[in-house]
Coordinates of C-alpha atoms in Angstrom, one line a residue:
Chain A
M1 CA 33.7 -31.5 54.9
K2 CA 35.3 -34.8 54.0
G3 CA 34.1 -38.2 53.1
P4 CA 33.8 -40.5 50.1
L5 CA 31.0 -38.4 48.6
I6 CA 33.0 -35.3 48.1
K7 CA 35.3 -36.6 45.4
P8 CA 32.6 -37.8 43.0
L9 CA 30.7 -34.5 43.6
V10 CA 33.7 -32.4 42.8
L11 CA 34.5 -34.5 39.8
T12 CA 31.0 -34.2 38.4
G13 CA 30.7 -30.5 39.1
G14 CA 34.2 -30.0 37.6
V15 CA 33.2 -31.8 34.4
Y16 CA 30.1 -29.7 34.2
V17 CA 31.9 -26.4 34.7
V18 CA 34.5 -27.4 32.1
L19 CA 31.9 -28.4 29.5
K20 CA 29.5 -25.6 30.0
F21 CA 31.8 -22.6 30.7
V22 CA 35.4 -23.3 30.0
L23 CA 35.1 -25.1 26.7
P24 CA 33.0 -22.3 25.0
L25 CA 36.0 -20.0 25.6
F26 CA 37.9 -22.0 22.9
T27 CA 35.2 -23.4 20.6
A28 CA 31.5 -23.4 19.9
P29 CA 29.3 -24.1 23.0
L30 CA 28.2 -27.7 23.4
P31 CA 24.5 -28.4 22.9
S32 CA 23.0 -29.2 26.3
S33 CA 22.0 -32.7 25.2
L34 CA 25.7 -33.5 24.7
I35 CA 26.6 -32.0 28.1
F36 CA 23.9 -34.1 29.6
L37 CA 25.4 -37.2 28.0
Y38 CA 28.9 -36.5 29.3
I39 CA 27.6 -35.8 32.8
A40 CA 25.6 -39.0 32.6
L41 CA 28.7 -40.9 31.6
T42 CA 30.7 -39.3 34.4
V43 CA 28.1 -40.2 37.0
T44 CA 27.8 -43.8 35.6
G45 CA 31.6 -44.1 35.8
V46 CA 31.6 -42.9 39.4
L47 CA 28.7 -45.3 40.3
I48 CA 30.4 -48.3 38.8
F49 CA 33.7 -47.4 40.5
T50 CA 32.1 -47.1 43.9
T51 CA 29.8 -50.1 43.7
L52 CA 32.9 -52.2 43.1
S53 CA 33.6 -52.2 46.8
E54 CA 30.9 -52.6 49.4
Q55 CA 32.7 -50.3 51.8
A56 CA 32.7 -47.5 49.2
M57 CA 29.1 -48.2 48.5
E58 CA 28.1 -47.7 52.1
G59 CA 30.3 -44.6 52.2
V60 CA 28.6 -43.0 49.3
F61 CA 25.0 -44.2 49.5
G62 CA 24.6 -44.5 53.3
P63 CA 24.4 -40.8 54.0
V64 CA 22.1 -40.3 50.9
F65 CA 19.7 -43.0 51.9
R66 CA 19.6 -41.8 55.5
F67 CA 19.0 -38.3 54.4
L68 CA 16.2 -39.2 52.0
S69 CA 14.5 -41.6 54.4
G70 CA 14.6 -38.9 57.1
E71 CA 15.9 -41.4 59.5
G72 CA 17.5 -39.5 62.4
V73 CA 17.3 -36.3 60.5
G74 CA 16.2 -33.2 62.4
G75 CA 16.2 -29.4 62.5
A76 CA 17.5 -27.5 59.5
M77 CA 18.4 -30.7 57.7
Q78 CA 14.8 -31.9 57.9
T79 CA 13.5 -28.7 56.5
A80 CA 16.1 -29.0 53.7
R81 CA 14.9 -32.5 53.1
L82 CA 11.3 -31.5 52.8
G83 CA 12.2 -28.7 50.5
L84 CA 14.0 -31.0 48.3
L85 CA 11.1 -33.5 48.2
V86 CA 8.9 -30.6 47.0
L87 CA 11.5 -29.2 44.6
F88 CA 12.3 -32.4 42.8
P89 CA 8.8 -33.0 41.4
L90 CA 8.5 -29.4 40.5
L91 CA 11.7 -29.4 38.6
V92 CA 10.7 -32.5 36.7
G93 CA 7.4 -30.7 35.9
W94 CA 9.2 -27.6 34.7
Q95 CA 11.5 -29.7 32.6
T96 CA 8.6 -31.5 31.0
Y97 CA 6.8 -28.3 30.4
S98 CA 9.7 -26.6 28.7
S99 CA 10.4 -29.5 26.5
T100 CA 6.8 -29.9 25.3
V101 CA 5.9 -26.2 25.0
P102 CA 6.1 -25.1 21.3
S103 CA 9.0 -22.7 20.7
D104 CA 8.2 -19.0 20.7
H105 CA 11.5 -18.2 19.0
P106 CA 12.6 -18.2 15.4
P107 CA 14.6 -21.3 14.4
A108 CA 18.2 -21.2 15.7
E109 CA 20.7 -19.9 13.1
N110 CA 23.4 -22.5 12.8
R111 CA 25.0 -20.9 9.9
T112 CA 28.5 -22.1 8.9
I113 CA 30.5 -19.0 8.2
H114 CA 33.3 -20.7 6.4
P115 CA 32.1 -23.8 4.5
A116 CA 34.5 -25.6 2.3
P117 CA 35.1 -24.0 -1.1
P118 CA 34.4 -26.0 -4.3
G119 CA 37.4 -28.0 -5.5
E120 CA 38.3 -25.7 -8.4
F121 CA 39.2 -22.9 -6.0
A122 CA 41.3 -24.8 -3.6
G123 CA 45.0 -23.9 -3.7
L124 CA 44.8 -21.1 -6.2
S125 CA 47.5 -18.5 -5.6
N126 CA 47.4 -14.8 -6.4
P127 CA 48.9 -14.3 -9.9
I128 CA 49.3 -10.6 -9.4
P129 CA 52.6 -9.3 -8.1
N130 CA 52.3 -7.7 -4.7
T131 CA 53.5 -4.2 -5.7
P132 CA 52.5 -1.0 -4.1
E133 CA 50.8 0.0 -7.3
N134 CA 48.7 -3.1 -7.4
V135 CA 47.8 -2.8 -3.7
M136 CA 46.8 0.8 -4.3
A137 CA 44.6 -0.2 -7.3
G138 CA 43.0 -2.9 -5.2
K139 CA 42.2 -0.4 -2.5
G140 CA 40.7 1.9 -5.1
Y141 CA 38.3 -0.9 -6.3
Y142 CA 37.6 -1.8 -2.6
A143 CA 36.5 1.8 -1.9
A144 CA 34.2 1.8 -5.0
Y145 CA 32.7 -1.7 -4.7
C146 CA 33.1 -3.0 -1.2
S147 CA 33.2 -0.1 1.3
P148 CA 29.4 0.6 1.2
C149 CA 29.0 -2.7 3.1
H150 CA 32.4 -3.7 4.5
G151 CA 33.3 -0.1 5.5
A152 CA 36.0 2.3 4.6
K153 CA 37.8 1.1 7.7
F154 CA 37.4 -2.6 6.7
D155 CA 35.3 -3.2 9.9
G156 CA 32.0 -4.3 8.3
K157 CA 30.3 -1.0 9.3
G158 CA 29.7 0.6 5.9
P159 CA 26.8 2.9 5.4
A160 CA 24.8 0.2 3.6
A161 CA 25.5 -2.5 6.2
G162 CA 22.5 -2.1 8.6
G163 CA 19.8 -3.9 6.7
F164 CA 21.6 -7.2 6.2
S165 CA 21.6 -10.3 8.4
P166 CA 24.2 -11.9 8.5
P167 CA 26.1 -8.5 8.5
P168 CA 28.9 -7.8 6.1
A169 CA 32.1 -9.4 7.3
N170 CA 34.5 -7.4 9.5
F171 CA 37.9 -7.9 8.0
V172 CA 39.8 -6.4 11.0
D173 CA 38.3 -9.2 13.2
P174 CA 40.8 -12.1 13.4
G175 CA 37.9 -14.5 12.7
T176 CA 37.5 -13.5 9.1
I177 CA 40.1 -13.0 6.4
A178 CA 43.1 -13.5 8.8
M179 CA 42.1 -17.2 9.0
L180 CA 41.5 -17.6 5.3
Q181 CA 43.7 -18.3 2.3
E182 CA 43.7 -15.9 -0.7
S183 CA 42.1 -18.7 -2.8
Y184 CA 39.2 -18.8 -0.3
L185 CA 38.6 -15.1 -0.7
F186 CA 38.8 -15.4 -4.4
W187 CA 36.0 -17.9 -4.3
R188 CA 33.9 -15.8 -1.9
I189 CA 34.3 -12.6 -3.9
K190 CA 33.8 -14.2 -7.3
T191 CA 30.7 -16.2 -6.5
G192 CA 29.3 -14.1 -3.6
G193 CA 26.7 -15.1 -1.1
V194 CA 24.8 -17.2 -3.7
G195 CA 28.0 -19.3 -4.2
L196 CA 27.9 -20.7 -0.6
S197 CA 26.8 -24.3 0.1
T198 CA 23.6 -25.0 2.1
E199 CA 25.4 -24.8 5.5
G200 CA 26.4 -21.2 4.6
M201 CA 22.7 -20.3 4.1
P202 CA 23.3 -18.6 0.7
W203 CA 19.7 -17.3 0.6
K204 CA 20.5 -14.9 3.4
S205 CA 23.7 -13.4 2.3
A206 CA 23.9 -9.9 0.7
M207 CA 27.5 -10.5 -0.4
P208 CA 27.3 -9.7 -4.2
R209 CA 28.4 -12.2 -6.9
W210 CA 31.2 -10.1 -8.3
E211 CA 32.1 -12.4 -11.2
V212 CA 29.3 -10.7 -13.0
E213 CA 30.9 -7.3 -12.7
L214 CA 34.6 -7.6 -12.1
K215 CA 37.5 -9.3 -13.9
D216 CA 39.6 -11.9 -12.0
E217 CA 42.5 -9.6 -12.1
Q218 CA 40.6 -6.9 -10.3
I219 CA 39.5 -9.4 -7.7
W220 CA 43.1 -10.5 -7.0
K221 CA 44.1 -6.9 -6.6
I222 CA 41.2 -6.2 -4.3
I223 CA 42.3 -9.2 -2.1
M224 CA 45.7 -7.6 -1.7
G225 CA 44.2 -4.2 -0.9
E226 CA 41.9 -5.8 1.5
Y227 CA 44.6 -7.5 3.5
D228 CA 46.7 -4.5 3.5
G229 CA 44.0 -2.1 4.5
A230 CA 42.7 -4.4 7.3
H231 CA 46.3 -5.0 8.5
Q232 CA 46.0 -8.8 8.2
K233 CA 47.9 -11.5 6.4
P234 CA 46.4 -14.3 4.4
R235 CA 46.6 -17.7 6.1
T236 CA 49.2 -20.0 4.5
W237 CA 49.6 -23.7 5.0
E238 CA 52.9 -25.5 4.8
Chain B
M1 CA 26.9 -37.2 65.7
R2 CA 29.3 -34.9 63.9
M3 CA 30.1 -37.6 61.3
R4 CA 26.4 -38.2 60.7
K5 CA 25.6 -34.6 60.2
S6 CA 28.3 -34.0 57.6
G7 CA 27.1 -37.2 56.0
H8 CA 23.6 -35.7 55.6
R9 CA 25.0 -32.5 54.2
A10 CA 26.9 -34.5 51.7
G11 CA 23.7 -36.4 50.8
L12 CA 22.0 -33.1 50.2
L13 CA 24.8 -32.0 47.9
L14 CA 24.7 -35.2 46.0
F15 CA 21.0 -35.0 45.5
I16 CA 21.3 -31.4 44.2
G17 CA 24.2 -32.6 42.0
M18 CA 21.9 -35.2 40.5
L19 CA 19.3 -32.6 39.7
F20 CA 21.8 -30.6 37.8
P21 CA 21.6 -32.6 34.5
G22 CA 17.8 -32.1 34.6
T23 CA 18.1 -28.4 35.0
M24 CA 20.7 -27.8 32.4
G25 CA 18.2 -27.9 29.6
L26 CA 16.1 -25.1 31.0
P27 CA 15.4 -22.5 28.3
V28 CA 18.3 -20.1 28.4
A29 CA 18.6 -19.6 24.7
G30 CA 16.2 -17.1 23.2
W31 CA 16.6 -13.7 24.7
A32 CA 19.4 -12.8 22.2
Q33 CA 16.8 -12.5 19.5
E34 CA 14.8 -9.3 19.9
S35 CA 13.7 -7.5 16.7
V36 CA 14.2 -10.4 14.3
A37 CA 10.6 -11.5 14.0
V38 CA 7.2 -10.0 13.3
R39 CA 4.5 -11.8 15.3
A40 CA 0.9 -11.6 14.1
T41 CA -1.3 -11.3 17.1
L42 CA -4.4 -13.6 17.0
I43 CA -7.7 -11.9 17.3
A44 CA -11.3 -13.1 17.0
D45 CA -12.7 -10.2 14.9
A46 CA -12.0 -9.3 11.3
V47 CA -8.5 -8.1 10.7
P48 CA -8.1 -4.3 10.2
D49 CA -7.4 -3.4 6.6
D50 CA -7.1 0.3 7.4
P51 CA -3.9 1.8 8.7
T52 CA -5.8 4.2 11.0
A53 CA -7.8 1.4 12.7
S54 CA -7.5 1.4 16.5
A55 CA -6.7 -2.3 16.6
W56 CA -3.1 -1.5 15.6
N57 CA -2.5 0.5 18.8
A58 CA -2.6 -2.6 20.9
I59 CA 0.2 -4.2 19.0
A60 CA 3.9 -3.7 19.6
P61 CA 5.9 -3.0 16.5
S62 CA 9.2 -4.7 15.5
E63 CA 11.7 -2.5 13.8
F64 CA 14.0 -3.5 11.1
P65 CA 16.9 -1.4 9.7
L66 CA 17.0 -0.9 5.9
S67 CA 20.0 -0.6 3.6
P68 CA 20.4 1.2 0.3
Q69 CA 20.2 -1.6 -2.3
V70 CA 23.9 -2.1 -3.1
H71 CA 23.7 -5.9 -3.6
W72 CA 23.2 -6.0 -7.4
P73 CA 23.1 -3.5 -10.2
T74 CA 21.6 -1.0 -10.6
R75 CA 22.7 0.1 -7.1
I76 CA 21.8 3.1 -5.0
L77 CA 24.2 4.5 -2.3
Q78 CA 21.7 6.6 -0.3
V79 CA 18.1 6.1 0.5
T80 CA 15.5 8.1 2.3
V81 CA 14.0 5.5 4.5
Q82 CA 16.4 4.1 7.1
S83 CA 14.1 1.6 8.9
V84 CA 10.7 0.2 8.9
K85 CA 8.4 -0.8 11.8
A86 CA 6.1 -3.8 11.2
R87 CA 3.0 -5.1 13.0
A88 CA 0.7 -7.9 12.2
I89 CA -2.7 -9.3 13.1
H90 CA -4.5 -12.4 12.1
N91 CA -7.7 -14.2 12.9
G92 CA -6.9 -17.7 11.5
K93 CA -8.6 -16.7 8.2
D94 CA -7.0 -13.4 7.1
V95 CA -3.7 -11.8 8.0
A96 CA -2.9 -8.1 8.0
I97 CA 0.6 -6.6 8.0
M98 CA 1.2 -3.0 8.6
L99 CA 4.5 -1.2 7.6
E100 CA 5.2 2.2 9.2
Y101 CA 8.1 4.4 8.2
A102 CA 9.3 8.0 8.0
D103 CA 9.3 9.7 4.6
P104 CA 9.4 13.6 4.7
T105 CA 7.3 13.9 1.5
E106 CA 4.2 12.3 0.1
D107 CA 4.7 11.4 -3.5
P108 CA 2.6 9.5 -6.1
D109 CA 5.4 7.1 -6.7
D110 CA 6.0 6.2 -3.0
A111 CA 5.9 2.5 -2.7
A112 CA 6.5 -0.4 -0.3
A113 CA 6.7 -4.2 -0.5
V114 CA 7.0 -7.3 1.6
E115 CA 8.6 -10.5 0.3
F116 CA 8.2 -14.2 1.3
M117 CA 9.6 -17.5 0.2
V118 CA 7.1 -19.9 -1.5
G119 CA 7.0 -23.6 -0.6
E120 CA 9.7 -25.7 1.0
K121 CA 12.6 -24.5 -1.1
K122 CA 14.8 -21.7 0.1
A123 CA 14.8 -18.5 -2.0
H124 CA 17.4 -15.8 -2.0
F125 CA 16.1 -12.5 -0.6
A126 CA 17.1 -10.7 -3.8
H127 CA 14.1 -11.7 -6.0
G128 CA 14.9 -15.4 -5.5
Q129 CA 18.1 -15.1 -7.6
P130 CA 19.7 -18.5 -8.5
M131 CA 22.2 -20.0 -6.0
A132 CA 25.2 -22.0 -7.2
Q133 CA 24.9 -25.0 -4.8
V134 CA 21.3 -24.9 -3.7
E135 CA 18.2 -25.3 -5.7
G136 CA 16.1 -22.3 -4.9
G137 CA 12.4 -21.6 -5.0
P138 CA 10.4 -18.6 -6.1
V139 CA 9.5 -15.6 -3.9
N140 CA 6.1 -14.0 -3.5
I141 CA 6.1 -10.1 -3.4
W142 CA 3.3 -7.9 -2.2
F143 CA 3.8 -4.5 -3.7
W144 CA 1.9 -1.3 -2.9
K145 CA 2.3 2.0 -4.8
N146 CA 0.6 5.2 -3.6
K147 CA -0.8 6.4 -6.9
D148 CA -2.2 2.9 -7.7
G149 CA -3.9 2.7 -4.3
K150 CA -3.8 -1.1 -4.3
A151 CA -1.5 -4.0 -3.9
V152 CA 0.0 -6.2 -6.7
D153 CA 0.5 -9.8 -5.8
M154 CA 3.7 -10.8 -7.6
T155 CA 6.1 -13.7 -8.3
A156 CA 9.8 -13.8 -9.1
K157 CA 12.5 -16.4 -9.5
G158 CA 15.6 -14.5 -10.4
F159 CA 16.4 -11.0 -11.6
G160 CA 14.2 -9.8 -14.4
T161 CA 11.5 -12.4 -13.8
L162 CA 9.2 -10.3 -11.6
K163 CA 5.6 -10.3 -12.8
A164 CA 2.1 -9.8 -11.5
Q165 CA 0.2 -13.0 -10.8
D166 CA -3.0 -14.0 -12.5
D167 CA -4.7 -14.4 -9.2
Q168 CA -4.5 -11.3 -7.1
D169 CA -5.1 -12.2 -3.5
V170 CA -3.5 -9.2 -1.7
K171 CA -5.2 -5.9 -0.8
A172 CA -3.3 -2.8 0.4
K173 CA -4.1 0.6 1.8
G174 CA -1.7 3.5 2.6
A175 CA -2.2 6.5 4.8
Y176 CA 0.2 9.4 5.0
A177 CA 0.3 11.7 8.0
N178 CA 2.9 13.8 9.9
G179 CA 5.8 12.7 7.7
E180 CA 4.9 9.0 8.1
W181 CA 3.5 6.3 5.9
K182 CA 1.4 3.5 7.2
V183 CA 0.7 0.8 4.7
V184 CA -1.5 -2.2 5.5
F185 CA -1.4 -5.4 3.4
T186 CA -4.1 -8.0 3.9
R187 CA -4.5 -11.5 2.5
P188 CA -6.2 -14.8 3.3
V189 CA -3.9 -17.0 5.5
T190 CA -3.9 -19.6 2.8
T191 CA -4.7 -19.4 -0.9
A192 CA -5.3 -21.9 -3.7
N193 CA -2.0 -21.1 -5.4
N194 CA 0.7 -23.2 -3.7
E195 CA 3.1 -22.6 -6.6
T196 CA 3.2 -18.8 -6.4
D197 CA 1.8 -17.7 -3.1
T198 CA 3.3 -18.1 0.4
Q199 CA 1.1 -20.1 2.7
F200 CA 1.0 -19.3 6.4
K201 CA 0.4 -21.8 9.2
P202 CA -0.1 -20.5 12.7
G203 CA 2.9 -21.2 14.9
D204 CA 5.4 -21.7 12.0
F205 CA 8.1 -19.1 11.4
V206 CA 8.6 -18.1 7.7
N207 CA 11.0 -15.6 6.2
I208 CA 10.0 -12.0 5.4
S209 CA 11.9 -9.1 3.9
F210 CA 11.1 -5.5 3.3
A211 CA 11.5 -2.9 0.6
V212 CA 10.6 0.8 0.4
W213 CA 10.9 3.4 -2.4
D214 CA 10.9 7.1 -1.9
G215 CA 9.0 8.2 -5.1
K216 CA 10.2 11.8 -4.8
K217 CA 11.0 13.5 -8.1
E218 CA 14.5 15.0 -8.4
A219 CA 15.3 18.4 -10.0
G220 CA 15.8 16.8 -13.4
G221 CA 12.4 15.0 -13.2
D222 CA 13.8 11.6 -12.5
L223 CA 12.5 9.6 -9.6
K224 CA 14.9 9.5 -6.7
E225 CA 14.3 5.8 -6.1
K226 CA 12.8 3.3 -8.6
G227 CA 13.2 -0.3 -9.6
S228 CA 16.2 -1.9 -8.0
Q229 CA 17.2 1.5 -6.5
K230 CA 15.3 1.2 -3.1
A231 CA 15.8 0.6 0.6
I232 CA 15.9 -3.1 1.4
S233 CA 16.4 -5.7 4.1
S234 CA 17.5 -9.3 3.9
W235 CA 15.4 -12.1 5.4
W236 CA 13.9 -11.8 8.9
Y237 CA 11.2 -13.9 10.4
F238 CA 7.4 -13.7 10.4
R239 CA 4.8 -15.9 12.1
L240 CA 1.1 -16.1 13.0
D241 CA 0.7 -16.6 16.7
P242 CA -0.8 -20.0 17.3
A243 CA -4.0 -20.5 19.3
P244 CA -3.2 -21.1 23.0
N245 CA -2.2 -24.6 23.7
Y246 CA -2.6 -26.0 27.2
T247 CA -1.3 -29.6 26.7
P248 CA 2.2 -28.8 28.0
Y249 CA 0.6 -27.9 31.3
G250 CA -1.1 -31.3 31.3
Y251 CA 2.1 -33.1 30.6
A252 CA 3.9 -31.1 33.3
A253 CA 1.1 -32.0 35.9
L254 CA 1.5 -35.7 34.9
A255 CA 5.3 -35.5 35.3
I256 CA 4.9 -33.9 38.7
A257 CA 2.6 -36.6 39.9
L258 CA 4.9 -39.4 38.6
A259 CA 8.0 -37.8 40.2
A260 CA 6.1 -37.4 43.5
G261 CA 4.9 -41.0 43.3
F262 CA 8.4 -42.2 42.5
Q263 CA 9.8 -40.3 45.5
F264 CA 7.1 -41.7 47.8
V265 CA 7.9 -45.3 46.7
V266 CA 11.7 -44.9 47.1
I267 CA 11.5 -43.4 50.5
R268 CA 9.1 -46.0 51.7
K269 CA 11.4 -48.6 50.5
L270 CA 14.4 -46.9 52.2
K271 CA 12.5 -46.7 55.5
K272 CA 11.5 -50.4 55.3
G273 CA 15.1 -51.3 54.5
S274 CA 16.6 -49.4 57.4
S275 CA 14.1 -50.6 60.0
T276 CA 14.9 -54.3 59.5

């Protein structure tokens, strides 16, 4: 199948596939309203491009108009045409229904997992020397204070993890401490869930506010033990 | 003829392509969230305040895992009750919530509670403890203890601030059978105390959390679980089902009529255009 129609179709379909399915492999899925906008832009672009020449215009719209009007259309194509004429209003109806029906689902949770830390924590570096003794001490504190939730295997599956949503962070997962700096962990451990900004939804987090119970020095040691135990390295800039 | 046919097929494809944007918004999100909410079924009769009432049988429970309370001191590392099932019923005036959980022994100090946020401000699930960057609100706790045989309607805003309210609006009744507690809390859907009580509005999701204490006495005479040593959950969702609403069907019917009319006009126009 050839003709001037194919290119715009492939283009639009391609853009849709990329936005809807390929992009989410790398980043957060786009909201459908945004996808709609991009598709609308693509279609508009194609339309403007084709209407620039009369010949292209006839090439693109001629077949569409003939198909829709039913002129000289017969057999299976006629059935398809009628089907389409029934389907289109139904789809519009469905679309209207689903956009006006009150939601039956809890509000979407768009929790930001790693909001920016307060200024005073940015760029702090671990003042404790990274010696085997200190790492060991950190792991000892971790076992006592953190493992009930974050797990003895640092995987977020501690015996006390089940009742909490969001669940305790899984430090083995590359999406947690591996992408954070030590100063960020220091902030999170010290001030806990309640230290988060609004986007982090502090009211939901079970992460304790350890500054009430642990000394800074203990926290720095825990950070070393945590990275070591989870086989991760802190993220460093520069 | 061949040319023409492929042209038609292409036309069909384009038309479908143009429908695509319209269909993209179809509700796909939503199934991922199973047991994250308790939905109170709307009934016409009085809500059941008894755990053994047959009205509960018609309602599917939602189950929520519980954790030993290790979030703040005094902690506990192991608890008896691992999960709680919740059901709810309302009639627009009163709401009833039933908790159901396994506890091998019936003890005078067995206790259970549900917690809600109060007002517009967010509150931390741990007794509305203060948050560093967000101004929090109070929580409303409905507490039941076996030996008291009633509910206490409580308020807290931070650790150590928990106290019984002056206005007691909540009733509770427990029933123990076959190693299982069933506890029903009932309250009017709205109360006069906006500052201290959670207020429900059918259709709106609010946050709910759960707590359970096994009041068993240990060998030394101490209670196994008491105070902050309990089984807890963080926030989940709760809502009263709204009365059925048929207006979306009306809008849909109107949209179908408009779309069909639009189609009719366009095709007529095309036919006229091509016959001249």
